[in-house]
PDB file of C-alpha atoms (C1' of nucleotides) in Angstrom:
ATOM      1  CA  UNK A   1      12.725 -11.158   4.930  1.00 59.00           C
ATOM      2  CA  UNK A   2      14.580  -7.881   4.750  1.00 70.00           C
ATOM      3  CA  UNK A   3      16.837  -8.712   7.712  1.00 78.00           C
ATOM      4  CA  UNK A   4      16.215  -5.349   9.307  1.00 92.00           C
ATOM      5  CA  UNK A   5      16.543  -5.336  13.091  1.00 96.00           C
ATOM      6  CA  UNK A   6      14.445  -2.198  13.388  1.00 97.00           C
ATOM      7  CA  UNK A   7      11.667  -3.918  11.544  1.00 97.00           C
ATOM      8  CA  UNK A   8      11.920  -6.805  13.981  1.00 97.00           C
ATOM      9  CA  UNK A   9      11.589  -4.358  16.875  1.00 97.00           C
ATOM     10  CA  UNK A  10       8.768  -2.361  15.319  1.00 97.00           C
ATOM     11  CA  UNK A  11       6.040  -4.445  16.971  1.00 98.00           C
ATOM     12  CA  UNK A  12       5.462  -4.344  20.748  1.00 97.00           C
ATOM     13  CA  UNK A  13       4.843  -8.084  20.967  1.00 98.00           C
ATOM     14  CA  UNK A  14       8.178  -8.814  19.338  1.00 98.00           C
ATOM     15  CA  UNK A  15       9.903  -6.392  21.683  1.00 98.00           C
ATOM     16  CA  UNK A  16       8.171  -8.169  24.537  1.00 98.00           C
ATOM     17  CA  UNK A  17       9.509 -11.510  23.361  1.00 98.00           C
ATOM     18  CA  UNK A  18      12.999 -10.056  23.061  1.00 98.00           C
ATOM     19  CA  UNK A  19      12.727  -8.659  26.576  1.00 97.00           C
ATOM     20  CA  UNK A  20      11.817 -12.042  27.974  1.00 97.00           C
ATOM     21  CA  UNK A  21      14.577 -13.794  26.088  1.00 97.00           C
ATOM     22  CA  UNK A  22      17.057 -11.214  27.324  1.00 95.00           C
ATOM     23  CA  UNK A  23      16.546 -12.833  30.720  1.00 94.00           C
ATOM     24  CA  UNK A  24      17.622 -16.176  29.318  1.00 94.00           C
ATOM     25  CA  UNK A  25      16.507 -18.875  26.874  1.00 96.00           C
ATOM     26  CA  UNK A  26      12.934 -20.103  27.120  1.00 97.00           C
ATOM     27  CA  UNK A  27      10.435 -22.284  25.336  1.00 98.00           C
ATOM     28  CA  UNK A  28       7.921 -20.749  22.954  1.00 98.00           C
ATOM     29  CA  UNK A  29       5.244 -21.091  25.601  1.00 98.00           C
ATOM     30  CA  UNK A  30       7.329 -19.450  28.304  1.00 98.00           C
ATOM     31  CA  UNK A  31       8.498 -16.628  26.103  1.00 98.00           C
ATOM     32  CA  UNK A  32       5.199 -15.760  24.453  1.00 98.00           C
ATOM     33  CA  UNK A  33       2.228 -16.384  26.769  1.00 97.00           C
ATOM     34  CA  UNK A  34       0.176 -13.472  27.968  1.00 97.00           C
ATOM     35  CA  UNK A  35       0.349 -11.239  24.935  1.00 98.00           C
ATOM     36  CA  UNK A  36      -3.347 -11.688  24.276  1.00 97.00           C
ATOM     37  CA  UNK A  37      -3.114 -13.034  20.762  1.00 98.00           C
ATOM     38  CA  UNK A  38      -3.630 -16.480  19.277  1.00 98.00           C
ATOM     39  CA  UNK A  39      -0.856 -19.023  18.845  1.00 98.00           C
ATOM     40  CA  UNK A  40      -0.639 -18.626  15.057  1.00 98.00           C
ATOM     41  CA  UNK A  41      -0.073 -14.905  15.581  1.00 98.00           C
ATOM     42  CA  UNK A  42       2.808 -15.764  17.896  1.00 98.00           C
ATOM     43  CA  UNK A  43       4.224 -18.172  15.347  1.00 98.00           C
ATOM     44  CA  UNK A  44       4.362 -15.358  12.821  1.00 98.00           C
ATOM     45  CA  UNK A  45       6.111 -12.982  15.191  1.00 98.00           C
ATOM     46  CA  UNK A  46       8.653 -15.687  15.960  1.00 98.00           C
ATOM     47  CA  UNK A  47       9.214 -16.184  12.270  1.00 98.00           C
ATOM     48  CA  UNK A  48      10.079 -12.500  11.874  1.00 98.00           C
ATOM     49  CA  UNK A  49      12.480 -12.671  14.802  1.00 98.00           C
ATOM     50  CA  UNK A  50      14.139 -15.766  13.363  1.00 97.00           C
ATOM     51  CA  UNK A  51      14.303 -14.412   9.818  1.00 96.00           C
ATOM     52  CA  UNK A  52      16.011 -11.255  10.994  1.00 96.00           C
ATOM     53  CA  UNK A  53      18.428 -13.356  13.017  1.00 96.00           C
ATOM     54  CA  UNK A  54      17.388 -11.955  16.383  1.00 97.00           C
ATOM     55  CA  UNK A  55      16.231 -15.279  17.799  1.00 97.00           C
ATOM     56  CA  UNK A  56      17.453 -18.814  17.329  1.00 97.00           C
ATOM     57  CA  UNK A  57      15.352 -21.908  17.818  1.00 97.00           C
ATOM     58  CA  UNK A  58      16.369 -25.411  18.849  1.00 97.00           C
ATOM     59  CA  UNK A  59      13.704 -28.094  18.729  1.00 97.00           C
ATOM     60  CA  UNK A  60      13.766 -30.219  21.876  1.00 96.00           C
ATOM     61  CA  UNK A  61      11.168 -32.902  21.565  1.00 94.00           C
ATOM     62  CA  UNK A  62       7.798 -31.284  21.294  1.00 96.00           C
ATOM     63  CA  UNK A  63       8.948 -27.972  22.728  1.00 97.00           C
ATOM     64  CA  UNK A  64      11.109 -25.427  20.982  1.00 98.00           C
ATOM     65  CA  UNK A  65      13.809 -23.607  22.934  1.00 98.00           C
ATOM     66  CA  UNK A  66      14.337 -19.992  21.915  1.00 97.00           C
ATOM     67  CA  UNK A  67      17.446 -17.992  22.616  1.00 96.00           C
ATOM     68  CA  UNK A  68      18.477 -14.459  21.811  1.00 96.00           C
ATOM     69  CA  UNK A  69      21.138 -13.964  19.157  1.00 94.00           C
ATOM     70  CA  UNK A  70      22.110 -10.398  19.952  1.00 91.00           C
ATOM     71  CA  UNK A  71      24.506  -9.736  17.061  1.00 92.00           C
ATOM     72  CA  UNK A  72      21.781  -8.369  14.816  1.00 93.00           C
ATOM     73  CA  UNK A  73      20.253  -6.318  17.587  1.00 94.00           C
ATOM     74  CA  UNK A  74      23.707  -4.930  18.226  1.00 94.00           C
ATOM     75  CA  UNK A  75      23.616  -3.420  14.756  1.00 94.00           C
ATOM     76  CA  UNK A  76      20.508  -1.494  15.725  1.00 96.00           C
ATOM     77  CA  UNK A  77      22.005  -0.558  19.072  1.00 96.00           C
ATOM     78  CA  UNK A  78      25.160   0.713  17.386  1.00 96.00           C
ATOM     79  CA  UNK A  79      23.135   2.805  14.963  1.00 96.00           C
ATOM     80  CA  UNK A  80      21.281   4.347  17.889  1.00 96.00           C
ATOM     81  CA  UNK A  81      24.580   5.068  19.606  1.00 95.00           C
ATOM     82  CA  UNK A  82      25.991   6.816  16.574  1.00 95.00           C
ATOM     83  CA  UNK A  83      22.845   8.880  16.210  1.00 95.00           C
ATOM     84  CA  UNK A  84      22.856   9.763  19.867  1.00 94.00           C
ATOM     85  CA  UNK A  85      26.443  10.924  19.636  1.00 93.00           C
ATOM     86  CA  UNK A  86      25.399  13.234  16.804  1.00 92.00           C
ATOM     87  CA  UNK A  87      22.460  14.601  18.770  1.00 89.00           C
ATOM     88  CA  UNK A  88      24.796  15.356  21.630  1.00 86.00           C
ATOM     89  CA  UNK A  89      27.240  17.094  19.355  1.00 81.00           C
ATOM     90  CA  UNK A  90      24.323  19.036  17.942  1.00 78.00           C
ATOM     91  CA  UNK A  91      23.283  20.078  21.425  1.00 71.00           C
ATOM     92  CA  UNK A  92      26.833  21.126  22.181  1.00 71.00           C
ATOM     93  CA  UNK A  93      26.986  23.234  19.052  1.00 65.00           C
ATOM     94  CA  UNK A  94      23.735  24.923  19.940  1.00 60.00           C
ATOM     95  CA  UNK A  95      24.984  25.419  23.493  1.00 62.00           C
ATOM     96  CA  UNK A  96      28.203  26.933  22.241  1.00 61.00           C
ATOM     97  CA  UNK A  97      26.289  29.217  19.947  1.00 57.00           C
ATOM     98  CA  UNK A  98      24.060  30.393  22.761  1.00 57.00           C
ATOM     99  CA  UNK A  99      27.061  31.092  24.979  1.00 62.00           C
ATOM    100  CA  UNK A 100      28.773  33.086  22.248  1.00 64.00           C
ATOM    101  CA  UNK A 101      25.572  34.966  21.768  1.00 59.00           C
ATOM    102  CA  UNK A 102      25.371  35.726  25.485  1.00 67.00           C
ATOM    103  CA  UNK A 103      28.805  37.347  25.421  1.00 65.00           C
ATOM    104  CA  UNK A 104      27.723  40.118  23.098  1.00 54.00           C
TER     105      UNK A 104
ATOM    106  CA  UNK B   1      -0.329   7.565  15.072  1.00 59.00           C
ATOM    107  CA  UNK B   2       0.925   5.060  17.615  1.00 69.00           C
ATOM    108  CA  UNK B   3       3.854   7.234  18.680  1.00 78.00           C
ATOM    109  CA  UNK B   4       6.262   4.332  18.488  1.00 93.00           C
ATOM    110  CA  UNK B   5       9.843   5.385  17.785  1.00 96.00           C
ATOM    111  CA  UNK B   6      10.772   1.906  16.558  1.00 97.00           C
ATOM    112  CA  UNK B   7       8.017   2.104  14.032  1.00 96.00           C
ATOM    113  CA  UNK B   8       9.381   5.447  12.870  1.00 97.00           C
ATOM    114  CA  UNK B   9      12.817   3.853  12.436  1.00 97.00           C
ATOM    115  CA  UNK B  10      11.537   0.727  10.730  1.00 97.00           C
ATOM    116  CA  UNK B  11      11.953   2.160   7.226  1.00 98.00           C
ATOM    117  CA  UNK B  12      15.395   2.839   5.752  1.00 97.00           C
ATOM    118  CA  UNK B  13      14.312   6.103   4.135  1.00 98.00           C
ATOM    119  CA  UNK B  14      13.115   7.427   7.476  1.00 98.00           C
ATOM    120  CA  UNK B  15      16.375   6.388   9.110  1.00 98.00           C
ATOM    121  CA  UNK B  16      18.169   8.179   6.295  1.00 98.00           C
ATOM    122  CA  UNK B  17      16.220  11.344   6.988  1.00 98.00           C
ATOM    123  CA  UNK B  18      16.982  11.076  10.700  1.00 98.00           C
ATOM    124  CA  UNK B  19      20.675  10.620   9.915  1.00 97.00           C
ATOM    125  CA  UNK B  20      20.745  13.765   7.828  1.00 97.00           C
ATOM    126  CA  UNK B  21      18.876  15.763  10.429  1.00 97.00           C
ATOM    127  CA  UNK B  22      21.280  14.537  13.076  1.00 95.00           C
ATOM    128  CA  UNK B  23      23.842  16.710  11.317  1.00 93.00           C
ATOM    129  CA  UNK B  24      21.632  19.742  11.828  1.00 94.00           C
ATOM    130  CA  UNK B  25      18.321  21.234  10.714  1.00 96.00           C
ATOM    131  CA  UNK B  26      17.565  21.234   7.012  1.00 97.00           C
ATOM    132  CA  UNK B  27      14.776  21.966   4.570  1.00 98.00           C
ATOM    133  CA  UNK B  28      12.638  19.150   3.221  1.00 98.00           C
ATOM    134  CA  UNK B  29      14.545  19.264  -0.039  1.00 98.00           C
ATOM    135  CA  UNK B  30      17.935  19.143   1.645  1.00 98.00           C
ATOM    136  CA  UNK B  31      16.990  16.375   4.019  1.00 98.00           C
ATOM    137  CA  UNK B  32      15.171  14.108   1.586  1.00 98.00           C
ATOM    138  CA  UNK B  33      16.643  14.310  -1.926  1.00 97.00           C
ATOM    139  CA  UNK B  34      18.360  11.292  -3.393  1.00 97.00           C
ATOM    140  CA  UNK B  35      16.238   8.548  -1.875  1.00 98.00           C
ATOM    141  CA  UNK B  36      14.875   7.593  -5.284  1.00 96.00           C
ATOM    142  CA  UNK B  37      11.204   8.008  -4.513  1.00 98.00           C
ATOM    143  CA  UNK B  38       8.645  10.600  -5.488  1.00 98.00           C
ATOM    144  CA  UNK B  39       7.887  13.697  -3.462  1.00 98.00           C
ATOM    145  CA  UNK B  40       4.530  12.451  -2.197  1.00 98.00           C
ATOM    146  CA  UNK B  41       6.292   9.368  -0.836  1.00 98.00           C
ATOM    147  CA  UNK B  42       8.651  11.664   1.041  1.00 98.00           C
ATOM    148  CA  UNK B  43       5.742  13.678   2.376  1.00 98.00           C
ATOM    149  CA  UNK B  44       4.302  10.515   3.885  1.00 98.00           C
ATOM    150  CA  UNK B  45       7.559   9.503   5.527  1.00 98.00           C
ATOM    151  CA  UNK B  46       7.834  12.977   6.991  1.00 98.00           C
ATOM    152  CA  UNK B  47       4.323  12.680   8.318  1.00 98.00           C
ATOM    153  CA  UNK B  48       5.281   9.495  10.188  1.00 98.00           C
ATOM    154  CA  UNK B  49       8.353  11.167  11.649  1.00 98.00           C
ATOM    155  CA  UNK B  50       6.290  14.152  12.745  1.00 97.00           C
ATOM    156  CA  UNK B  51       3.454  12.071  14.153  1.00 96.00           C
ATOM    157  CA  UNK B  52       5.845  10.042  16.265  1.00 96.00           C
ATOM    158  CA  UNK B  53       7.441  13.267  17.473  1.00 96.00           C
ATOM    159  CA  UNK B  54      10.862  12.514  16.006  1.00 97.00           C
ATOM    160  CA  UNK B  55      10.925  15.527  13.713  1.00 97.00           C
ATOM    161  CA  UNK B  56       9.570  19.042  14.038  1.00 96.00           C
ATOM    162  CA  UNK B  57       8.688  21.312  11.150  1.00 97.00           C
ATOM    163  CA  UNK B  58       8.718  25.080  10.931  1.00 97.00           C
ATOM    164  CA  UNK B  59       7.315  26.636   7.776  1.00 96.00           C
ATOM    165  CA  UNK B  60       9.573  29.389   6.486  1.00 96.00           C
ATOM    166  CA  UNK B  61       7.995  30.927   3.442  1.00 93.00           C
ATOM    167  CA  UNK B  62       7.686  28.292   0.796  1.00 96.00           C
ATOM    168  CA  UNK B  63      10.282  26.007   2.354  1.00 97.00           C
ATOM    169  CA  UNK B  64       9.824  23.936   5.479  1.00 98.00           C
ATOM    170  CA  UNK B  65      12.654  23.652   7.963  1.00 98.00           C
ATOM    171  CA  UNK B  66      12.963  20.277   9.661  1.00 97.00           C
ATOM    172  CA  UNK B  67      14.769  19.632  12.902  1.00 96.00           C
ATOM    173  CA  UNK B  68      15.324  16.559  14.990  1.00 95.00           C
ATOM    174  CA  UNK B  69      13.443  16.286  18.268  1.00 93.00           C
ATOM    175  CA  UNK B  70      15.505  13.555  19.915  1.00 92.00           C
ATOM    176  CA  UNK B  71      13.438  12.995  23.047  1.00 92.00           C
ATOM    177  CA  UNK B  72      11.327  10.295  21.429  1.00 93.00           C
ATOM    178  CA  UNK B  73      14.315   8.636  19.826  1.00 94.00           C
ATOM    179  CA  UNK B  74      15.934   8.645  23.236  1.00 94.00           C
ATOM    180  CA  UNK B  75      13.176   6.348  24.447  1.00 94.00           C
ATOM    181  CA  UNK B  76      14.195   3.829  21.801  1.00 96.00           C
ATOM    182  CA  UNK B  77      17.861   4.328  22.580  1.00 96.00           C
ATOM    183  CA  UNK B  78      17.221   3.763  26.275  1.00 96.00           C
ATOM    184  CA  UNK B  79      15.318   0.564  25.553  1.00 96.00           C
ATOM    185  CA  UNK B  80      18.239  -0.677  23.490  1.00 96.00           C
ATOM    186  CA  UNK B  81      20.617   0.165  26.315  1.00 95.00           C
ATOM    187  CA  UNK B  82      18.597  -1.761  28.838  1.00 95.00           C
ATOM    188  CA  UNK B  83      18.412  -4.739  26.552  1.00 95.00           C
ATOM    189  CA  UNK B  84      22.098  -4.596  25.841  1.00 94.00           C
ATOM    190  CA  UNK B  85      22.864  -4.570  29.530  1.00 93.00           C
ATOM    191  CA  UNK B  86      20.809  -7.738  29.881  1.00 92.00           C
ATOM    192  CA  UNK B  87      22.592  -9.442  26.987  1.00 89.00           C
ATOM    193  CA  UNK B  88      25.905  -8.632  28.613  1.00 85.00           C
ATOM    194  CA  UNK B  89      24.735 -10.037  31.917  1.00 80.00           C
ATOM    195  CA  UNK B  90      23.572 -13.114  30.051  1.00 77.00           C
ATOM    196  CA  UNK B  91      26.979 -13.482  28.415  1.00 70.00           C
ATOM    197  CA  UNK B  92      28.630 -13.139  31.783  1.00 69.00           C
ATOM    198  CA  UNK B  93      26.447 -15.850  33.230  1.00 64.00           C
ATOM    199  CA  UNK B  94      27.259 -18.169  30.359  1.00 59.00           C
ATOM    200  CA  UNK B  95      30.939 -17.294  30.705  1.00 61.00           C
ATOM    201  CA  UNK B  96      30.837 -18.046  34.407  1.00 61.00           C
ATOM    202  CA  UNK B  97      29.125 -21.328  33.734  1.00 56.00           C
ATOM    203  CA  UNK B  98      31.748 -22.347  31.182  1.00 55.00           C
ATOM    204  CA  UNK B  99      34.540 -21.475  33.600  1.00 61.00           C
ATOM    205  CA  UNK B 100      32.954 -23.521  36.388  1.00 64.00           C
ATOM    206  CA  UNK B 101      32.560 -26.338  33.925  1.00 59.00           C
ATOM    207  CA  UNK B 102      36.226 -26.124  32.962  1.00 65.00           C
ATOM    208  CA  UNK B 103      37.317 -26.598  36.593  1.00 64.00           C
ATOM    209  CA  UNK B 104      35.847 -30.064  36.802  1.00 53.00           C
TER     210      UNK B 104
ATOM    211  C1'  DG C   1      -3.240 -47.405  21.846  1.00 90.16           C
ATOM    212  C1'  DA C   2      -5.711 -43.395  23.306  1.00 90.16           C
ATOM    213  C1'  DT C   3      -5.282 -38.825  24.667  1.00 90.16           C
ATOM    214  C1'  DA C   4      -3.261 -34.532  26.069  1.00 90.16           C
ATOM    215  C1'  DT C   5       0.204 -30.966  24.930  1.00 90.16           C
ATOM    216  C1'  DC C   6       3.371 -27.917  22.137  1.00 90.16           C
ATOM    217  C1'  DG C   7       3.579 -25.527  18.323  1.00 90.16           C
ATOM    218  C1'  DT C   8       2.950 -25.051  13.241  1.00 90.16           C
ATOM    219  C1'  DT C   9       0.537 -24.761   8.745  1.00 90.16           C
ATOM    220  C1'  DA C  10      -3.301 -23.515   5.771  1.00 90.16           C
ATOM    221  C1'  DA C  11      -6.776 -20.504   4.372  1.00 90.16           C
ATOM    222  C1'  DC C  12      -8.815 -16.481   4.963  1.00 90.16           C
ATOM    223  C1'  DC C  13      -9.845 -11.405   6.312  1.00 90.16           C
ATOM    224  C1'  DC C  14      -9.078  -6.507   6.975  1.00 90.16           C
ATOM    225  C1'  DT C  15      -6.200  -2.626   7.444  1.00 90.16           C
ATOM    226  C1'  DA C  16      -1.798  -0.360   7.105  1.00 90.16           C
ATOM    227  C1'  DT C  17       2.097   0.726   4.394  1.00 90.16           C
ATOM    228  C1'  DG C  18       4.531   2.486   0.650  1.00 90.16           C
ATOM    229  C1'  DG C  19       4.437   3.711  -3.845  1.00 90.16           C
ATOM    230  C1'  DT C  20       2.579   6.142  -8.098  1.00 90.16           C
ATOM    231  C1'  DT C  21       0.587  10.311 -11.189  1.00 90.16           C
ATOM    232  C1'  DA C  22      -1.983  14.517 -11.496  1.00 90.16           C
ATOM    233  C1'  DA C  23      -3.297  18.637  -9.608  1.00 90.16           C
ATOM    234  C1'  DC C  24      -2.932  22.237  -6.442  1.00 90.16           C
ATOM    235  C1'  DG C  25      -1.338  26.313  -2.850  1.00 90.16           C
ATOM    236  C1'  DA C  26       1.758  29.194  -1.616  1.00 90.16           C
ATOM    237  C1'  DT C  27       5.793  31.783  -2.053  1.00 90.16           C
ATOM    238  C1'  DC C  28       9.595  33.831  -4.592  1.00 90.16           C
ATOM    239  C1'  DC C  29      11.495  36.064  -8.687  1.00 90.16           C
ATOM    240  C1'  DT C  30      11.433  38.987 -12.989  1.00 90.16           C
TER     241       DT C  30
ATOM    242  C1'  DA D   1       1.079  39.544 -13.918  1.00 90.16           C
ATOM    243  C1'  DG D   2       3.424  35.353 -15.161  1.00 90.16           C
ATOM    244  C1'  DG D   3       6.408  31.703 -14.356  1.00 90.16           C
ATOM    245  C1'  DA D   4       9.499  28.892 -11.526  1.00 90.16           C
ATOM    246  C1'  DT D   5      10.069  26.481  -7.133  1.00 90.16           C
ATOM    247  C1'  DC D   6       8.876  24.014  -2.670  1.00 90.16           C
ATOM    248  C1'  DG D   7       6.071  20.934  -0.904  1.00 90.16           C
ATOM    249  C1'  DT D   8       1.379  19.036  -0.079  1.00 90.16           C
ATOM    250  C1'  DT D   9      -3.132  16.880  -1.117  1.00 90.16           C
ATOM    251  C1'  DA D  10      -6.138  13.714  -3.639  1.00 90.16           C
ATOM    252  C1'  DA D  11      -7.047   9.469  -5.697  1.00 90.16           C
ATOM    253  C1'  DC D  12      -5.598   5.294  -6.682  1.00 90.16           C
ATOM    254  C1'  DC D  13      -2.964   0.665  -6.604  1.00 90.16           C
ATOM    255  C1'  DA D  14      -0.394  -3.477  -4.935  1.00 90.16           C
ATOM    256  C1'  DT D  15       1.527  -5.823  -1.321  1.00 90.16           C
ATOM    257  C1'  DA D  16       2.834  -6.610   3.402  1.00 90.16           C
ATOM    258  C1'  DG D  17       1.340  -6.959   8.142  1.00 90.16           C
ATOM    259  C1'  DG D  18      -1.189  -8.752  11.781  1.00 90.16           C
ATOM    260  C1'  DG D  19      -5.061 -11.103  13.171  1.00 90.16           C
ATOM    261  C1'  DT D  20      -8.471 -15.031  13.171  1.00 90.16           C
ATOM    262  C1'  DT D  21     -10.354 -20.254  13.134  1.00 90.16           C
ATOM    263  C1'  DA D  22      -9.711 -24.976  11.826  1.00 90.16           C
ATOM    264  C1'  DA D  23      -6.846 -28.684  11.166  1.00 90.16           C
ATOM    265  C1'  DC D  24      -2.650 -30.981  11.618  1.00 90.16           C
ATOM    266  C1'  DG D  25       2.256 -33.256  13.094  1.00 90.16           C
ATOM    267  C1'  DA D  26       4.944 -34.685  16.467  1.00 90.16           C
ATOM    268  C1'  DT D  27       6.082 -35.794  21.023  1.00 90.16           C
ATOM    269  C1'  DA D  28       4.827 -36.990  25.767  1.00 90.16           C
ATOM    270  C1'  DT D  29       1.795 -39.346  29.122  1.00 90.16           C
ATOM    271  C1'  DC D  30      -1.597 -42.487  30.916  1.00 90.16           C
TER     272       DC D  30
END
DNA sequence: GATATCGTTAACCCTATGGTTAACGATCCT
DNA sequence: AGGATCGTTAACCATAGGGTTAACGATATC
């Protein structure tokens, strides 16, 4: 509903589904069995993934084929990259400071 | 409580706080003003960030100094990297397939 | 046509989440 | 001591989140 990729990834089952789909498209059954919850629960998780644009669904007869739509996830990945770059810079600054300190 | 970095990042205000702290340590006031919510709301967001290990707090007199503790966020970043690598591989496979197809 | 299979929808439940106001604790400043 | 400032705690509220069972719709299979 809020189209937030981090929200989509905030539940381990949804991350699990994404992991499986990262290996290639799969039916709902293939992509979601073994998580230890009921089918309606799965349906809801899929709805979140679709609403946020992470997963696309194509109905093929009575099965539904899911595939990953990584553009939205890329937004999250890019955010993480930017943050990580800042952490690194922060580490470098601290490092530099400690070196300067050591010279006195 | 569940120590899940994605959960910590699933709210825009918490991501905002992380972004500010990525620029360097700051007091609660410095890191959290301007989000348009009350102070108790901020306190709760900070609690989530602390519980998940993303942020550390050192009390300095009446102010509290917050600093980023990126190890936990790195877990999330690493997960994103692994996934991204898989998407790329998936793209390559599809690319390869389309090329093969074109040769016929 | 009857039945099995894939997956969803409907209705419901409980807890977590995110917000508020009011009051407080602790420190700093005159 | 008295007041301003930083931030938290307490109590409460509304909604979202994640789960269930029961029933269904639509396709496939015998």
